[in-house]
């Protein structure tokens, strides 16, 4: 049972459900029989409940106090055995009819509603309003959504979805509650077909001959599939790393505690002055999220080329070429990052963004740095010393003399605090050359994270700000004052709640155009 008011309609829900939710609201449907009591075990207690799709899809998180283990229950309308069988017949018939519809039709929702009504008339059956809504929900979920995992895909609190094999409960990683098993398990006779459909949505194909697949789903989420039981004895598996529809901005990084305003202002200065940096860290430390947020400081008219295995970088720049690698199939050659990067250098970009450096493209990347291209990338490494080691050895093979073209490195980590997963930039260091005698890399530790009070400390003066001052013909103190001014502007945007992607980029572009006016518009003042 939910409160029947207009506030629930303000939830962010997929477009393909909006007409259905509005119809349920209009017809004053308040209970579609989600049967929560059938899902909760007697030893479990409810921690939290919230709606994903009002009236139709609800989440209930429960915990077993004895084991302290949580479960994620996805609740959907319950169908009687007869109605469930009738829904399957409807789905099969609609599938054949919709297959003949024009591919150019953009209003798939209206098609489903129209075909549903025509089939109901042709069957000469009478169905009450609530049951109709239930049936249409499942038809929309299976035709336009992601089937049985559609609720998981649409839950903004979920980061990862993992299916480990036949009949095994699907696991998710929740932003607040961490890893949990769900009440969803896909049996063997359904899982293989379900994964084939997932791959089709990603525009890819998987088979027993080619059982491994990395792909991107239509919403940008990353899909990894292992098909069949030949290489995975527990059966077909898949992992989905969710993609945020609205990318995190630097203001979000401040609010989440990943960096403070001074650190972000520092990277803003580096980006504007075309200095190179890398975001490094272990798996799931949020490297790409941080890189994407900092790339929002690129001046609006600059030419940008991004290169990735799967699309994750999201910019608002018109003068932006986004490129992805291509896997070879049926004898044709694939297109690797190395190929894309070589091609990018001929496109005369001012800024080059590489999603993740893994192979021989590393040397080309550093050659781009040495020729004046502003270059940014992520790489798996836990510290600056590990970064240098990885760069110098197979398969990257970057000479130490070239590593000095990398201006700065931010090391990011995943921090579990009181059961909540948080990302922190634990170290920001500058690279400013190679010692001519010892041949050691000269590194200036700039910012450090203190885990005891979850704060950031500046350990030294920035060598790169001195370089910016020399290049721009200013005194060092003037550049430092500008950095402080930008940090204050970021805090001002935070207080003005300018955290949405487009609004933030607009605010930064306003600062580039007229800093004084930008301060004034967001309630600040010239300092």
Short mmCIF file of C-alpha atoms in Angstrom, two decimals:
data_model
loop_
_atom_site.label_atom_id
_atom_site.label_comp_id
_atom_site.label_asym_id
_atom_site.label_seq_id
_atom_site.Cartn_x
_atom_site.Cartn_y
_atom_site.Cartn_z
CA UNK A 1 0.00 0.00 0.00
CA UNK A 2 1.35 3.44 -0.87
CA UNK A 3 0.13 6.95 -0.31
CA UNK A 4 -1.80 8.02 -3.38
CA UNK A 5 -0.44 11.51 -4.04
CA UNK A 6 1.40 13.33 -6.78
CA UNK A 7 4.77 13.29 -4.97
CA UNK A 8 5.47 9.69 -6.03
CA UNK A 9 5.21 10.79 -9.67
CA UNK A 10 8.29 12.96 -9.16
CA UNK A 11 10.55 9.91 -8.81
CA UNK A 12 13.07 9.44 -11.60
CA UNK A 13 11.57 6.53 -13.52
CA UNK A 14 12.23 5.25 -17.06
CA UNK A 15 10.18 6.85 -19.79
CA UNK A 16 8.65 3.50 -20.76
CA UNK A 17 6.90 3.26 -17.37
CA UNK A 18 5.64 6.84 -17.05
CA UNK A 19 2.37 6.37 -18.93
CA UNK A 20 1.60 3.25 -16.87
CA UNK A 21 2.32 5.04 -13.57
CA UNK A 22 0.19 8.02 -14.60
CA UNK A 23 -2.64 5.65 -15.50
CA UNK A 24 -2.44 3.93 -12.10
CA UNK A 25 -2.48 7.33 -10.40
CA UNK A 26 -5.44 8.52 -12.50
CA UNK A 27 -7.46 5.40 -11.73
CA UNK A 28 -6.64 5.65 -8.02
CA UNK A 29 -5.01 2.20 -7.86
CA UNK A 30 -3.43 1.99 -4.41
CA UNK A 31 -2.59 -1.69 -4.02
CA UNK A 32 -1.30 -4.08 -6.70
CA UNK A 33 -0.64 -6.90 -4.24
CA UNK A 34 3.17 -7.02 -3.94
CA UNK A 35 2.94 -9.71 -1.21
CA UNK A 36 5.86 -8.63 0.96
CA UNK A 37 5.01 -11.18 3.66
CA UNK A 38 5.74 -14.04 1.24
CA UNK A 39 9.32 -12.85 0.75
CA UNK A 40 10.50 -12.13 4.31
CA UNK A 41 11.86 -15.06 6.31
CA UNK A 42 10.73 -15.38 9.91
CA UNK A 43 14.20 -14.57 11.27
CA UNK A 44 14.53 -11.36 9.22
CA UNK A 45 13.50 -7.81 10.07
CA UNK A 46 12.90 -4.91 7.67
CA UNK A 47 15.61 -2.23 7.47
CA UNK A 48 14.31 -0.06 4.66
CA UNK A 49 11.64 0.13 1.97
CA UNK A 50 11.47 2.43 -1.05
CA UNK A 51 9.81 2.60 -4.47
CA UNK A 52 11.57 2.30 -7.81
CA UNK A 53 8.45 2.39 -10.00
CA UNK A 54 5.50 3.78 -7.97
CA UNK A 55 2.69 1.19 -7.57
CA UNK A 56 4.64 -1.51 -9.42
CA UNK A 57 8.21 -2.06 -8.19
CA UNK A 58 9.32 -1.74 -4.59
CA UNK A 59 12.54 -2.57 -2.75
CA UNK A 60 12.61 -4.02 0.74
CA UNK A 61 15.97 -4.52 2.47
CA UNK A 62 15.94 -7.00 5.35
CA UNK A 63 18.53 -8.23 7.81
CA UNK A 64 19.02 -11.38 9.85
CA UNK A 65 20.06 -10.07 13.31
CA UNK A 66 21.85 -13.32 14.20
CA UNK A 67 24.10 -13.49 11.12
CA UNK A 68 24.02 -9.75 10.33
CA UNK A 69 23.48 -10.65 6.67
CA UNK A 70 21.19 -8.49 4.56
CA UNK A 71 18.98 -9.37 1.61
CA UNK A 72 17.59 -7.19 -1.16
CA UNK A 73 13.99 -8.06 -1.99
CA UNK A 74 12.61 -6.80 -5.30
CA UNK A 75 8.81 -6.77 -5.07
CA UNK A 76 6.61 -6.76 -8.17
CA UNK A 77 2.87 -7.30 -8.69
CA UNK A 78 1.80 -10.87 -7.96
CA UNK A 79 -0.09 -12.70 -10.71
CA UNK A 80 -2.32 -15.70 -10.12
CA UNK A 81 -1.34 -18.89 -11.95
CA UNK A 82 -4.08 -18.42 -14.57
CA UNK A 83 -3.22 -14.74 -15.18
CA UNK A 84 0.50 -15.55 -15.38
CA UNK A 85 -0.20 -18.18 -18.05
CA UNK A 86 -2.47 -15.74 -19.90
CA UNK A 87 0.28 -13.08 -19.77
CA UNK A 88 2.73 -15.52 -21.36
CA UNK A 89 0.27 -16.17 -24.21
CA UNK A 90 -0.21 -12.42 -24.67
CA UNK A 91 3.55 -11.87 -24.73
CA UNK A 92 4.06 -14.51 -27.44
CA UNK A 93 1.27 -13.13 -29.60
CA UNK A 94 2.40 -9.53 -29.15
CA UNK A 95 5.96 -10.49 -30.00
CA UNK A 96 4.86 -11.77 -33.40
CA UNK A 97 2.69 -8.71 -34.07
CA UNK A 98 5.29 -6.16 -32.97
CA UNK A 99 7.91 -7.88 -35.13
CA UNK A 100 5.93 -6.79 -38.19
CA UNK A 101 5.55 -3.21 -36.99
CA UNK A 102 7.70 -0.55 -38.58
CA UNK A 103 11.17 -0.32 -37.07
CA UNK A 104 10.95 3.44 -37.58
CA UNK A 105 8.12 3.76 -35.04
CA UNK A 106 9.37 5.72 -32.04
CA UNK A 107 6.28 5.39 -29.85
CA UNK A 108 6.78 1.82 -28.64
CA UNK A 109 4.66 2.46 -25.54
CA UNK A 110 1.57 3.34 -27.58
CA UNK A 111 2.15 0.28 -29.77
CA UNK A 112 2.16 -1.99 -26.72
CA UNK A 113 -1.01 -0.42 -25.31
CA UNK A 114 -2.78 -0.56 -28.69
CA UNK A 115 -1.83 -4.16 -29.48
CA UNK A 116 -2.74 -5.19 -25.92
CA UNK A 117 -6.26 -3.74 -26.23
CA UNK A 118 -6.80 -5.34 -29.67
CA UNK A 119 -5.69 -8.76 -28.43
CA UNK A 120 -7.90 -8.52 -25.35
CA UNK A 121 -10.88 -7.74 -27.62
CA UNK A 122 -10.01 -10.61 -29.95
CA UNK A 123 -9.80 -13.03 -27.00
CA UNK A 124 -13.22 -11.83 -25.76
CA UNK A 125 -12.08 -11.82 -22.15
CA UNK A 126 -12.97 -9.41 -19.36
CA UNK A 127 -10.20 -8.21 -17.06
CA UNK A 128 -10.52 -5.76 -14.18
CA UNK A 129 -8.50 -2.51 -14.19
CA UNK A 130 -5.89 -3.53 -11.62
CA UNK A 131 -5.16 -6.83 -13.39
CA UNK A 132 -4.81 -5.02 -16.71
CA UNK A 133 -2.20 -2.72 -15.21
CA UNK A 134 -0.31 -5.69 -13.78
CA UNK A 135 -0.23 -7.45 -17.15
CA UNK A 136 0.82 -4.31 -19.05
CA UNK A 137 3.60 -3.75 -16.48
CA UNK A 138 5.11 -7.17 -17.25
CA UNK A 139 4.69 -6.68 -21.01
CA UNK A 140 6.50 -3.32 -20.87
CA UNK A 141 9.15 -4.72 -18.54
CA UNK A 142 9.94 -7.59 -20.90
CA UNK A 143 9.61 -5.75 -24.23
CA UNK A 144 11.29 -2.45 -23.40
CA UNK A 145 13.08 -3.09 -20.11
CA UNK A 146 15.55 -5.72 -18.91
CA UNK A 147 13.10 -8.42 -17.91
CA UNK A 148 13.52 -9.95 -14.49
CA UNK A 149 16.40 -7.60 -13.54
CA UNK A 150 14.71 -4.42 -14.78
CA UNK A 151 14.05 -3.24 -11.22
CA UNK A 152 17.74 -3.69 -10.35
CA UNK A 153 18.78 -1.72 -13.44
CA UNK A 154 16.43 1.13 -12.50
CA UNK A 155 17.45 1.32 -8.83
CA UNK A 156 19.82 4.30 -8.61
CA UNK A 157 21.22 2.97 -5.32
CA UNK A 158 22.75 -0.08 -7.03
CA UNK A 159 26.28 0.04 -8.46
CA UNK A 160 26.87 -3.56 -9.57
CA UNK A 161 24.66 -6.50 -10.52
CA UNK A 162 26.21 -10.00 -10.53
CA UNK A 163 24.70 -13.29 -11.68
CA UNK A 164 27.11 -16.12 -10.79
CA UNK A 165 25.42 -19.06 -12.51
CA UNK A 166 22.32 -21.19 -12.95
CA UNK A 167 19.78 -20.88 -10.15
CA UNK A 168 22.14 -18.84 -7.94
CA UNK A 169 20.66 -15.70 -6.33
CA UNK A 170 21.71 -12.54 -8.12
CA UNK A 171 23.93 -10.31 -5.97
CA UNK A 172 24.02 -6.52 -6.02
CA UNK A 173 26.22 -3.85 -4.49
CA UNK A 174 24.08 -1.18 -2.84
CA UNK A 175 25.53 2.30 -2.25
CA UNK A 176 24.34 2.27 1.36
CA UNK A 177 24.05 -1.37 2.39
CA UNK A 178 26.92 -2.97 0.44
CA UNK A 179 26.87 -6.49 -1.05
CA UNK A 180 23.60 -8.39 -0.74
CA UNK A 181 21.87 -11.39 -2.26
CA UNK A 182 18.56 -10.66 -3.95
CA UNK A 183 15.40 -12.74 -4.17
CA UNK A 184 16.02 -13.20 -7.91
CA UNK A 185 17.57 -16.39 -9.32
CA UNK A 186 17.41 -17.35 -13.01
CA UNK A 187 17.14 -21.11 -13.70
CA UNK A 188 19.28 -22.90 -16.28
CA UNK A 189 16.51 -23.20 -18.87
CA UNK A 190 16.10 -19.38 -18.87
CA UNK A 191 19.52 -17.89 -18.11
CA UNK A 192 21.25 -18.68 -21.41
CA UNK A 193 18.41 -17.12 -23.41
CA UNK A 194 18.23 -14.14 -21.05
CA UNK A 195 21.94 -13.42 -21.55
CA UNK A 196 21.57 -13.64 -25.34
CA UNK A 197 18.85 -10.98 -25.12
CA UNK A 198 21.12 -8.80 -22.94
CA UNK A 199 23.87 -9.08 -25.54
CA UNK A 200 21.43 -8.17 -28.31
CA UNK A 201 20.49 -5.01 -26.38
CA UNK A 202 24.21 -4.20 -26.36
CA UNK A 203 24.43 -4.84 -30.10
CA UNK A 204 26.78 -7.80 -29.60
CA UNK A 205 26.66 -11.58 -29.97
CA UNK A 206 27.92 -14.33 -27.69
CA UNK A 207 28.06 -18.10 -28.32
CA UNK A 208 29.71 -21.29 -27.14
CA UNK A 209 32.42 -20.65 -29.76
CA UNK A 210 32.99 -17.10 -28.43
CA UNK A 211 31.82 -17.32 -24.79
CA UNK A 212 33.43 -14.14 -23.39
CA UNK A 213 32.03 -10.69 -24.04
CA UNK A 214 32.55 -7.12 -22.85
CA UNK A 215 29.92 -4.69 -24.08
CA UNK A 216 28.00 -1.52 -23.31
CA UNK A 217 24.25 -1.57 -22.67
CA UNK A 218 22.04 1.18 -24.16
CA UNK A 219 22.09 3.17 -20.90
CA UNK A 220 25.91 3.12 -20.85
CA UNK A 221 26.29 0.38 -18.21
CA UNK A 222 29.16 -2.06 -18.71
CA UNK A 223 28.24 -5.69 -19.37
CA UNK A 224 30.59 -8.64 -18.97
CA UNK A 225 29.32 -12.11 -19.94
CA UNK A 226 30.69 -15.64 -19.60
CA UNK A 227 28.43 -17.89 -21.66
CA UNK A 228 27.79 -21.59 -21.03
CA UNK A 229 29.38 -24.00 -18.60
CA UNK A 230 32.54 -24.92 -20.56
CA UNK A 231 34.73 -22.32 -18.84
CA UNK A 232 32.42 -21.52 -15.90
CA UNK A 233 31.27 -24.79 -14.24
CA UNK A 234 28.40 -23.05 -12.41
CA UNK A 235 26.96 -21.94 -15.74
CA UNK A 236 26.41 -18.72 -17.65
CA UNK A 237 27.23 -15.59 -15.64
CA UNK A 238 27.09 -11.85 -16.16
CA UNK A 239 28.12 -8.69 -14.36
CA UNK A 240 26.65 -5.25 -14.99
CA UNK A 241 28.47 -2.17 -13.73
CA UNK A 242 25.81 0.50 -13.60
CA UNK A 243 26.20 3.78 -15.43
CA UNK A 244 24.99 7.02 -13.89
CA UNK A 245 22.51 8.82 -16.12
CA UNK A 246 23.73 12.08 -14.58
CA UNK A 247 27.53 12.02 -14.17
CA UNK A 248 29.02 13.14 -10.87
CA UNK A 249 30.38 16.68 -10.92
CA UNK A 250 33.27 18.17 -8.91
CA UNK A 251 30.62 19.50 -6.50
CA UNK A 252 29.52 15.89 -5.91
CA UNK A 253 33.16 14.92 -5.28
CA UNK A 254 33.29 17.63 -2.60
CA UNK A 255 30.01 16.55 -1.02
CA UNK A 256 31.00 12.88 -0.96
CA UNK A 257 34.38 13.78 0.55
CA UNK A 258 36.44 12.43 -2.36
CA UNK A 259 38.37 15.73 -2.57
CA UNK A 260 38.14 19.16 -0.98
CA UNK A 261 37.62 22.48 -2.77
CA UNK A 262 41.34 23.38 -2.84
CA UNK A 263 42.27 20.06 -4.47
CA UNK A 264 39.58 20.41 -7.12
CA UNK A 265 40.58 24.03 -7.79
CA UNK A 266 44.17 22.81 -8.25
CA UNK A 267 43.09 20.34 -10.95
CA UNK A 268 40.93 23.05 -12.51
CA UNK A 269 44.11 25.14 -12.90
CA UNK A 270 45.97 22.17 -14.40
CA UNK A 271 43.22 21.44 -16.92
CA UNK A 272 42.90 25.07 -18.02
CA UNK A 273 46.67 25.31 -18.51
CA UNK A 274 46.87 22.00 -20.40
CA UNK A 275 48.94 20.12 -17.87
CA UNK A 276 48.80 16.34 -17.83
CA UNK A 277 47.64 14.11 -15.01
CA UNK A 278 46.49 10.55 -14.33
CA UNK A 279 43.94 9.18 -11.87
CA UNK A 280 45.19 5.87 -10.49
CA UNK A 281 43.87 3.40 -7.95
CA UNK A 282 42.64 -0.13 -7.43
CA UNK A 283 39.51 -1.68 -8.94
CA UNK A 284 36.23 0.08 -8.04
CA UNK A 285 38.04 3.06 -6.49
CA UNK A 286 36.12 5.47 -8.74
CA UNK A 287 38.96 6.46 -11.08
CA UNK A 288 36.84 7.05 -14.18
CA UNK A 289 34.16 8.89 -12.19
CA UNK A 290 36.75 11.31 -10.82
CA UNK A 291 38.45 11.75 -14.21
CA UNK A 292 35.10 12.47 -15.86
CA UNK A 293 34.22 15.06 -13.21
CA UNK A 294 37.55 16.87 -13.56
CA UNK A 295 37.20 16.93 -17.35
CA UNK A 296 34.23 19.28 -16.89
CA UNK A 297 36.83 22.04 -16.45
CA UNK A 298 37.97 21.80 -20.09
CA UNK A 299 37.37 25.22 -21.73
CA UNK A 300 34.13 25.15 -23.76
CA UNK A 301 35.50 25.55 -27.31
CA UNK A 302 38.54 23.29 -26.99
CA UNK A 303 38.82 20.25 -29.25
CA UNK A 304 38.60 17.01 -27.25
CA UNK A 305 39.10 13.37 -28.23
CA UNK A 306 38.21 10.58 -25.77
CA UNK A 307 39.27 6.96 -26.26
CA UNK A 308 37.76 4.07 -24.28
CA UNK A 309 37.01 0.36 -24.39
CA UNK A 310 33.42 1.07 -23.30
CA UNK A 311 31.79 4.49 -23.18
CA UNK A 312 31.97 6.05 -19.72
CA UNK A 313 33.29 9.58 -20.32
CA UNK A 314 30.43 12.11 -20.58
CA UNK A 315 31.12 15.70 -21.59
CA UNK A 316 28.96 18.64 -22.67
CA UNK A 317 31.44 19.84 -25.28
CA UNK A 318 30.23 20.18 -28.86
CA UNK A 319 33.82 20.00 -30.16
CA UNK A 320 34.29 16.48 -28.80
CA UNK A 321 35.05 13.22 -30.64
CA UNK A 322 34.19 10.16 -28.54
CA UNK A 323 35.78 6.93 -29.80
CA UNK A 324 35.58 3.32 -28.58
CA UNK A 325 37.54 0.21 -29.47
CA UNK A 326 36.08 -2.53 -31.67
CA UNK A 327 36.55 -6.26 -31.19
CA UNK A 328 37.44 -8.23 -34.30
CA UNK A 329 34.89 -10.82 -35.44
CA UNK A 330 34.82 -13.53 -38.10
CA UNK A 331 38.36 -12.89 -39.26
CA UNK A 332 38.22 -9.10 -39.38
CA UNK A 333 40.77 -7.09 -37.45
CA UNK A 334 39.69 -5.28 -34.31
CA UNK A 335 40.46 -1.64 -33.51
CA UNK A 336 42.51 -1.21 -30.35
CA UNK A 337 43.20 1.84 -28.18
CA UNK A 338 46.62 2.08 -29.79
CA UNK A 339 45.00 2.45 -33.23
CA UNK A 340 42.51 5.06 -31.99
CA UNK A 341 45.21 7.04 -30.20
CA UNK A 342 47.44 7.15 -33.29
CA UNK A 343 44.46 8.35 -35.33
CA UNK A 344 43.58 10.92 -32.66
CA UNK A 345 46.99 12.58 -32.93
CA UNK A 346 46.22 13.33 -36.59
CA UNK A 347 42.99 15.06 -35.58
CA UNK A 348 44.90 17.86 -33.82
CA UNK A 349 43.07 17.68 -30.48
CA UNK A 350 43.93 20.03 -27.64
CA UNK A 351 42.82 17.51 -25.03
CA UNK A 352 43.10 13.70 -25.16
CA UNK A 353 41.28 11.53 -22.62
CA UNK A 354 42.03 7.81 -22.38
CA UNK A 355 39.60 5.75 -20.31
CA UNK A 356 42.18 3.27 -19.03
CA UNK A 357 45.79 2.67 -20.07
CA UNK A 358 46.57 -1.04 -20.36
CA UNK A 359 48.99 -1.73 -23.20
CA UNK A 360 51.19 -0.37 -25.95
CA UNK A 361 49.04 2.78 -26.26
CA UNK A 362 50.89 4.04 -23.14
CA UNK A 363 54.03 4.99 -25.11
CA UNK A 364 51.97 6.83 -27.72
CA UNK A 365 50.11 8.61 -24.91
CA UNK A 366 53.36 9.92 -23.42
CA UNK A 367 54.60 10.89 -26.86
CA UNK A 368 51.42 12.98 -27.14
CA UNK A 369 52.28 14.63 -23.82
CA UNK A 370 55.77 15.44 -25.04
CA UNK A 371 54.39 17.15 -28.14
CA UNK A 372 52.13 19.52 -26.21
CA UNK A 373 48.79 17.69 -26.12
CA UNK A 374 46.98 17.90 -22.78
CA UNK A 375 46.49 14.25 -21.87
CA UNK A 376 44.48 12.57 -19.10
CA UNK A 377 43.98 8.90 -18.29
CA UNK A 378 43.32 6.30 -15.62
CA UNK A 379 45.51 3.32 -14.71
CA UNK A 380 45.40 0.50 -12.17
CA UNK A 381 48.08 1.23 -9.55
CA UNK A 382 47.98 1.79 -5.80
CA UNK A 383 50.69 4.46 -5.51
CA UNK A 384 52.97 6.72 -7.54
CA UNK A 385 55.83 4.24 -7.22
CA UNK A 386 53.60 1.43 -8.50
CA UNK A 387 52.54 3.69 -11.37
CA UNK A 388 56.14 4.33 -12.39
CA UNK A 389 56.96 0.62 -12.13
CA UNK A 390 54.00 -0.34 -14.32
CA UNK A 391 54.76 2.33 -16.89
CA UNK A 392 58.40 1.28 -17.25
CA UNK A 393 57.74 -2.45 -17.62
CA UNK A 394 55.86 -4.79 -19.95
CA UNK A 395 53.48 -4.28 -21.64
CA UNK A 396 53.57 -0.46 -21.29
CA UNK A 397 57.31 0.14 -21.81
CA UNK A 398 57.44 3.90 -21.27
CA UNK A 399 61.03 5.21 -20.83
CA UNK A 400 61.59 7.04 -17.54
CA UNK A 401 62.76 10.13 -19.39
CA UNK A 402 59.24 10.40 -20.88
CA UNK A 403 57.37 9.86 -17.61
CA UNK A 404 58.49 13.31 -16.48
CA UNK A 405 55.99 14.80 -18.95
CA UNK A 406 53.27 13.63 -16.56
CA UNK A 407 52.62 16.66 -14.36
CA UNK A 408 50.46 15.26 -11.57
CA UNK A 409 49.01 12.02 -10.22
CA UNK A 410 46.00 11.52 -7.97
CA UNK A 411 45.79 8.20 -6.12
CA UNK A 412 42.25 7.14 -5.28
CA UNK A 413 41.05 4.38 -2.98
CA UNK A 414 37.88 2.64 -1.88
CA UNK A 415 37.31 3.23 1.84
CA UNK A 416 34.80 1.15 3.79
CA UNK A 417 33.69 3.23 6.77
CA UNK A 418 30.99 1.90 9.11
CA UNK A 419 29.82 -0.45 6.38
CA UNK A 420 29.49 2.32 3.78
CA UNK A 421 31.67 2.36 0.67
CA UNK A 422 33.36 5.73 0.07
CA UNK A 423 35.98 6.98 -2.38
CA UNK A 424 38.89 9.12 -1.27
CA UNK A 425 41.79 10.77 -3.09
CA UNK A 426 44.46 9.64 -0.65
CA UNK A 427 47.41 11.28 -2.37
CA UNK A 428 48.08 13.99 -4.94
CA UNK A 429 51.68 14.23 -6.10
CA UNK A 430 53.53 16.21 -8.75
CA UNK A 431 56.25 14.85 -11.01
CA UNK A 432 58.79 17.48 -11.96
CA UNK A 433 61.72 15.68 -13.52
CA UNK A 434 64.40 13.02 -13.23
CA UNK A 435 67.41 13.40 -10.94
CA UNK A 436 70.41 13.67 -13.32
CA UNK A 437 72.68 11.79 -10.90
CA UNK A 438 70.54 9.03 -9.39
CA UNK A 439 68.06 8.85 -12.28
CA UNK A 440 65.28 8.69 -9.69
CA UNK A 441 61.95 10.31 -10.45
CA UNK A 442 61.53 13.60 -8.60
CA UNK A 443 58.13 13.61 -6.90
CA UNK A 444 56.56 16.41 -4.89
CA UNK A 445 53.84 15.16 -2.48
CA UNK A 446 51.20 17.90 -2.51
CA UNK A 447 48.00 16.71 -0.78
CA UNK A 448 47.48 13.80 1.60
CA UNK A 449 44.34 12.26 3.08
CA UNK A 450 44.21 11.71 6.83
CA UNK A 451 42.00 8.66 7.55
CA UNK A 452 41.79 9.38 11.30
CA UNK A 453 39.58 12.43 10.90
CA UNK A 454 38.76 12.01 7.17
CA UNK A 455 40.43 15.28 6.19
CA UNK A 456 42.92 16.50 3.60
CA UNK A 457 46.27 18.12 4.35
CA UNK A 458 48.48 20.13 1.99
CA UNK A 459 52.04 18.91 2.54
CA UNK A 460 54.03 21.27 0.31
CA UNK A 461 53.89 24.15 -2.14
CA UNK A 462 52.94 23.30 -5.70
CA UNK A 463 55.74 23.26 -8.29
CA UNK A 464 53.15 23.23 -11.08
CA UNK A 465 51.60 26.50 -9.93
CA UNK A 466 55.09 28.01 -10.22
CA UNK A 467 55.27 26.63 -13.77
CA UNK A 468 51.84 28.14 -14.57
CA UNK A 469 53.04 31.50 -13.22
CA UNK A 470 56.17 31.40 -15.40
CA UNK A 471 54.22 30.44 -18.52
CA UNK A 472 51.58 33.12 -17.99
CA UNK A 473 53.98 35.89 -16.98
CA UNK A 474 52.47 36.26 -13.52
CA UNK A 475 53.85 36.22 -10.02
CA UNK A 476 53.43 32.95 -8.10
CA UNK A 477 51.33 34.68 -5.43
CA UNK A 478 48.87 35.80 -8.14
CA UNK A 479 48.36 32.21 -9.31
CA UNK A 480 47.93 31.03 -5.71
CA UNK A 481 45.33 33.76 -5.11
CA UNK A 482 43.49 32.64 -8.24
CA UNK A 483 43.47 29.06 -6.95
CA UNK A 484 41.97 30.26 -3.64
CA UNK A 485 39.40 32.29 -5.55
CA UNK A 486 38.34 29.24 -7.57
CA UNK A 487 38.10 27.12 -4.43
CA UNK A 488 35.78 29.76 -2.98
CA UNK A 489 33.75 29.75 -6.21
CA UNK A 490 33.35 25.96 -5.94
CA UNK A 491 32.14 26.32 -2.35
CA UNK A 492 29.75 29.00 -3.56
CA UNK A 493 28.34 26.63 -6.19
CA UNK A 494 27.96 23.99 -3.49
CA UNK A 495 25.98 26.39 -1.28
CA UNK A 496 23.87 27.38 -4.30
CA UNK A 497 23.24 23.65 -4.95
CA UNK A 498 24.74 23.81 -8.46
CA UNK A 499 25.59 20.12 -8.61
CA UNK A 500 23.63 18.93 -11.65
CA UNK A 501 25.82 18.11 -14.66
CA UNK A 502 24.59 20.74 -17.13
CA UNK A 503 24.19 23.46 -14.51
CA UNK A 504 27.72 22.94 -13.24
CA UNK A 505 29.30 23.02 -16.70
CA UNK A 506 27.35 26.21 -17.44
CA UNK A 507 28.66 27.78 -14.21
CA UNK A 508 32.27 26.92 -15.12
CA UNK A 509 31.83 28.34 -18.61
CA UNK A 510 30.43 31.53 -17.03
CA UNK A 511 33.56 31.76 -14.89
CA UNK A 512 35.77 31.47 -17.96
CA UNK A 513 33.78 34.24 -19.68
CA UNK A 514 33.53 36.67 -16.75
CA UNK A 515 34.70 35.60 -13.27
CA UNK A 516 33.34 38.66 -11.48
CA UNK A 517 29.90 38.29 -13.01
CA UNK A 518 29.91 34.55 -12.23
CA UNK A 519 30.64 35.27 -8.56
CA UNK A 520 27.87 37.82 -8.48
CA UNK A 521 25.31 35.54 -10.14
CA UNK A 522 25.74 32.78 -7.59
CA UNK A 523 25.52 35.09 -4.61
CA UNK A 524 29.20 35.66 -4.00
CA UNK A 525 31.47 38.62 -4.26
CA UNK A 526 34.80 39.59 -5.77
CA UNK A 527 37.69 38.80 -3.40
#
